[in-house]
Amino acid sequence: MTPEDPLRHVLELAGLPGLPEPDAAALAGRRLLAVNGTPGARESVRSAAARHGAVATAWDDDRESAPGDDEIPDIIVDLGVPAGVPVRPGAWRAPMSRTVEVLRWVYPVWARETRAGRLQYVAVTAMGGSMGLLPDPAAQPLGGLWAGLAKTLPREFPVCRPLVLDLPADGDPGAVVVAEIVASRLFEVGRPDGRRVTLMPRECPVGGGPVPLGSGDVLLFTGGARGIGFEIALEMAASYGCEVVVTGRSPLPAPDTVWLTASAEEQAAMERDLYTRRGDAPVVQVRRRIATMRQAREIRQNLDRARRRGLSVGYRTCDVTSARDVADLVRDLGPRLSAVVHNAGIDQPKRLPSKSTAEFLEVIAVKADGFLNLLTALGDHRLKVLCAVGSQTGRYGGMPGQLDYAAANDGLARLAYWAGHRLGYPVKTLAWPTWEGVGLITNLKAATRYMRPITVAAGTRAWRAELTHDDRGEIGYMAEIGEVAPVYLHGIPLPPHWAGRDRMLTRRFLLGDVTEFAPGRLLESRHRLHADWATCLHDVSVDGAPAMPVSLALELLYAVRLWLGPPAEEPPAYTRLRDVAIRPAALRLAADDTVTLVRHARAEWRGTDWVADVELWHSGIRAATGSVVLTDDPGPARGGEPGEDGPPAPRAGYRWAPTAADPADWSRTVDGWARPVIPASPLDLFTLHEPPTPDLPVSHLEAAVQHAPGAGGADPVWTLAEGRFTTGTAARLRTVPHRGLALITDDRGRTVAELIGSRWRPAEDHRSPISEEES
């Protein structure tokens, strides 16, 4: 394994604690809609919800039009395809069409909602309670389509909390559904054999026995003529001498077609000519024509690559949604067909109001119906391996506009589980992240904001290992995660030994409990620290009373950049903290040894800068303010002169015990004073099993705050004109006290943090602390 390799993980069931009976008024003031499933299941959910205070909206199969706008629910329970419906192509279409219709109906209201915890979408599936991991003769795998859709809904409705609830086929779902609506923050919960479980990813190397492949084998790749599929098809043909067949929907043009063999410059000229001569034809029609031409050129170039290397890679026309096409293909390949990779897929990322229902269903059909058509065509033919190509969009939710693509991929994964329990050979699903430079992804820059792409070399290396080993089930590959919407931080479990786990747990801590959210605009959250586990609260004293560290308040101000970035692919280059004011006396512990903060943040463009204004409130008093500024202005260089004063003196009234030091610890430099500071480890700050790791250098910031100049008088405010932070391991603090400049550097003298205008001021000289009610 190399550093560029993504984390390979499998899924296993992890036990969850049981739930108490919800309070009789647990759903008071809420409106619930139960849709799809059977009439009995819908009525069970409505009755249970009514017993706990909810009002039900009815939209049964015999009611063609949507209820009135005054009946729009804030809870949707979608029962999808019931158990007992035959698992066959198209069996999901009618209920999925109803789901799309429901989502279009609620869209104007749900898309505007900013209050967290009110909107909920529950996809109820019927795979025995194990989400497909365990065999169940009555399992209905088509419910996986709704599971993937549910986990992507927060991209359309940012404060919607999704839940996938998997239940046994028999039984009354109402009581369980209501209990999970009230209690669960996780995205996926199952109830097998009366237990309560969730899916937990676990790092796992490639396992199982070898799958022998050689020149006598035929490997079929549906949709493998372009992108990722062709790269691994080429790799398998080169490494094992197999005959490889790739497919596409359309026949290839004749080899002498002019545009097929034209140079890149000639092709560009032809495309310009198509636009120029389009006449009354709509632009979208020309774009489709050009896309078709480009795809055919790519396929021809790929086949030429294989031919030049002497590899046996052939192309067949096959629409995987056509049972006849698939049956003809499998029959023609004959008994040498040894491995099948269902790689066909399409992605048409558009938000729901801009996407037709036909487009939505088409994306699902290629993955789901294509797989079922393959199973039918294969019949009793025994393969060495059957591999379904999925995506992390199905497992963890997709990007904006990918409701259908996520549904298709999670549906495919559950169909593969279902098939694997019934077939006598290995069936596996590979859930990939984005690949760098190849694949279906329409906007690589946008995708990279959510997860770092894996390289083609790392992906093909991993894929080859998967196709030559016979382990089974869903196998995920996870790269480094970028932006994470608030609802995902709490809803998705993290692999125990994943390198990015600490970072995600820290983000959960810094996010707190969200009460209101709008992407790129608004974040309100609550943060409660108790001295029993937040031991850093014992390290600070303000006029002799314990309090929360200034550095932690600074961290909560700065952290809003993680969720309130600008709505653009290329944010400004530099991130700053500006105009910070923190009142330590307002951060003192309450009588119950807690500090409970409310954070308010709002963001907007101001000229060419993106600015998020943040406030922290404690016990109704504003304790801290500041602005996170994203700008392309690097700012002036900040130099310093030694001055005539002595070493910095500690601030009277504010004390951070770990950095309390003798004046002899300071040494004179050419531009001020410097001292080493011992970094604080996360366990120094929080006595938790997996403590958060602050992004900012806590001990060094505390030393800077404690030794900042200024005379604050009683109840002073620490102010900071600008803070600049980079990555690195803090080692030393350098200050120019009379200028209010502090630099935190690593052991090589490189700047880790720069504090400009770090001073103590009387409260009346700054913005006066006011009560929350007055703001």
PDB file of N, CA, C and O in Angstrom, residues 583 585-587 597-598 616-624 769-774:
ATOM      1  N   ARG A 583     -14.223  38.506  25.730  1.00  0.00           N
ATOM      2  CA  ARG A 583     -14.347  38.968  27.117  1.00  0.00           C
ATOM      3  C   ARG A 583     -14.229  37.760  28.044  1.00  0.00           C
ATOM      4  O   ARG A 583     -15.197  37.014  28.224  1.00  0.00           O
ATOM      5  N   ALA A 585     -14.221  37.272  31.211  1.00  0.00           N
ATOM      6  CA  ALA A 585     -15.124  37.185  32.363  1.00  0.00           C
ATOM      7  C   ALA A 585     -16.479  36.600  31.976  1.00  0.00           C
ATOM      8  O   ALA A 585     -17.166  36.007  32.812  1.00  0.00           O
ATOM      9  N   ALA A 586     -16.860  36.741  30.702  1.00  0.00           N
ATOM     10  CA  ALA A 586     -18.139  36.194  30.245  1.00  0.00           C
ATOM     11  C   ALA A 586     -18.048  34.710  29.925  1.00  0.00           C
ATOM     12  O   ALA A 586     -19.054  34.104  29.555  1.00  0.00           O
ATOM     13  N   LEU A 587     -16.848  34.137  30.043  1.00  0.00           N
ATOM     14  CA  LEU A 587     -16.653  32.725  29.758  1.00  0.00           C
ATOM     15  C   LEU A 587     -16.442  31.902  31.027  1.00  0.00           C
ATOM     16  O   LEU A 587     -16.043  30.732  30.957  1.00  0.00           O
ATOM     17  N   LEU A 597     -22.345  27.653  25.256  1.00  0.00           N
ATOM     18  CA  LEU A 597     -22.242  28.773  24.333  1.00  0.00           C
ATOM     19  C   LEU A 597     -23.248  28.624  23.198  1.00  0.00           C
ATOM     20  O   LEU A 597     -23.553  27.511  22.768  1.00  0.00           O
ATOM     21  N   VAL A 598     -23.725  29.743  22.730  1.00  0.00           N
ATOM     22  CA  VAL A 598     -24.543  29.803  21.521  1.00  0.00           C
ATOM     23  C   VAL A 598     -23.756  30.598  20.493  1.00  0.00           C
ATOM     24  O   VAL A 598     -23.331  31.729  20.764  1.00  0.00           O
ATOM     25  N   LEU A 616     -20.276  34.712  19.914  1.00  0.00           N
ATOM     26  CA  LEU A 616     -20.477  33.662  20.906  1.00  0.00           C
ATOM     27  C   LEU A 616     -21.174  34.274  22.109  1.00  0.00           C
ATOM     28  O   LEU A 616     -20.747  35.313  22.628  1.00  0.00           O
ATOM     29  N   TRP A 617     -22.244  33.606  22.531  1.00  0.00           N
ATOM     30  CA  TRP A 617     -23.030  34.084  23.669  1.00  0.00           C
ATOM     31  C   TRP A 617     -22.972  33.058  24.791  1.00  0.00           C
ATOM     32  O   TRP A 617     -23.029  31.853  24.551  1.00  0.00           O
ATOM     33  N   HIS A 618     -22.847  33.557  26.013  1.00  0.00           N
ATOM     34  CA  HIS A 618     -22.833  32.686  27.190  1.00  0.00           C
ATOM     35  C   HIS A 618     -23.748  33.283  28.246  1.00  0.00           C
ATOM     36  O   HIS A 618     -23.573  34.438  28.662  1.00  0.00           O
ATOM     37  N   SER A 619     -24.755  32.517  28.630  1.00  0.00           N
ATOM     38  CA  SER A 619     -25.719  32.970  29.648  1.00  0.00           C
ATOM     39  C   SER A 619     -26.348  34.305  29.265  1.00  0.00           C
ATOM     40  O   SER A 619     -26.525  35.193  30.109  1.00  0.00           O
ATOM     41  N   GLY A 620     -26.673  34.455  27.969  1.00  0.00           N
ATOM     42  CA  GLY A 620     -27.340  35.663  27.517  1.00  0.00           C
ATOM     43  C   GLY A 620     -26.437  36.856  27.332  1.00  0.00           C
ATOM     44  O   GLY A 620     -26.918  37.949  27.030  1.00  0.00           O
ATOM     45  N   ILE A 621     -25.137  36.684  27.503  1.00  0.00           N
ATOM     46  CA  ILE A 621     -24.187  37.777  27.349  1.00  0.00           C
ATOM     47  C   ILE A 621     -23.262  37.480  26.173  1.00  0.00           C
ATOM     48  O   ILE A 621     -22.772  36.365  26.028  1.00  0.00           O
ATOM     49  N   ARG A 622     -23.020  38.491  25.349  1.00  0.00           N
ATOM     50  CA  ARG A 622     -22.098  38.294  24.242  1.00  0.00           C
ATOM     51  C   ARG A 622     -20.677  38.229  24.778  1.00  0.00           C
ATOM     52  O   ARG A 622     -20.156  39.192  25.340  1.00  0.00           O
ATOM     53  N   ALA A 623     -20.043  37.079  24.585  1.00  0.00           N
ATOM     54  CA  ALA A 623     -18.710  36.854  25.145  1.00  0.00           C
ATOM     55  C   ALA A 623     -17.608  37.041  24.122  1.00  0.00           C
ATOM     56  O   ALA A 623     -16.456  37.280  24.504  1.00  0.00           O
ATOM     57  N   ALA A 624     -17.907  36.897  22.826  1.00  0.00           N
ATOM     58  CA  ALA A 624     -16.855  37.009  21.815  1.00  0.00           C
ATOM     59  C   ALA A 624     -17.478  37.388  20.487  1.00  0.00           C
ATOM     60  O   ALA A 624     -18.611  36.992  20.168  1.00  0.00           O
ATOM     61  N   PRO A 769     -20.370  44.698  25.875  1.00  0.00           N
ATOM     62  CA  PRO A 769     -21.138  43.449  25.951  1.00  0.00           C
ATOM     63  C   PRO A 769     -22.607  43.755  26.199  1.00  0.00           C
ATOM     64  O   PRO A 769     -22.955  44.597  27.014  1.00  0.00           O
ATOM     65  N   ILE A 770     -23.471  43.090  25.451  1.00  0.00           N
ATOM     66  CA  ILE A 770     -24.905  43.305  25.596  1.00  0.00           C
ATOM     67  C   ILE A 770     -25.577  41.970  25.781  1.00  0.00           C
ATOM     68  O   ILE A 770     -25.011  40.919  25.547  1.00  0.00           O
ATOM     69  N   SER A 771     -26.792  42.017  26.206  1.00  0.00           N
ATOM     70  CA  SER A 771     -27.521  40.770  26.390  1.00  0.00           C
ATOM     71  C   SER A 771     -28.014  40.270  25.043  1.00  0.00           C
ATOM     72  O   SER A 771     -28.156  41.025  24.087  1.00  0.00           O
ATOM     73  N   GLU A 772     -28.269  38.968  24.979  1.00  0.00           N
ATOM     74  CA  GLU A 772     -28.722  38.375  23.727  1.00  0.00           C
ATOM     75  C   GLU A 772     -30.068  38.954  23.320  1.00  0.00           C
ATOM     76  O   GLU A 772     -30.362  39.117  22.149  1.00  0.00           O
ATOM     77  N   GLU A 773     -30.865  39.295  24.277  1.00  0.00           N
ATOM     78  CA  GLU A 773     -32.183  39.832  23.962  1.00  0.00           C
ATOM     79  C   GLU A 773     -32.078  41.207  23.307  1.00  0.00           C
ATOM     80  O   GLU A 773     -32.936  41.612  22.535  1.00  0.00           O
ATOM     81  N   GLU A 774     -30.995  41.952  23.600  1.00  0.00           N
ATOM     82  CA  GLU A 774     -30.847  43.292  23.046  1.00  0.00           C
ATOM     83  C   GLU A 774     -30.243  43.280  21.648  1.00  0.00           C
ATOM     84  O   GLU A 774     -30.313  44.269  20.937  1.00  0.00           O
TER      85      GLU A 774
END
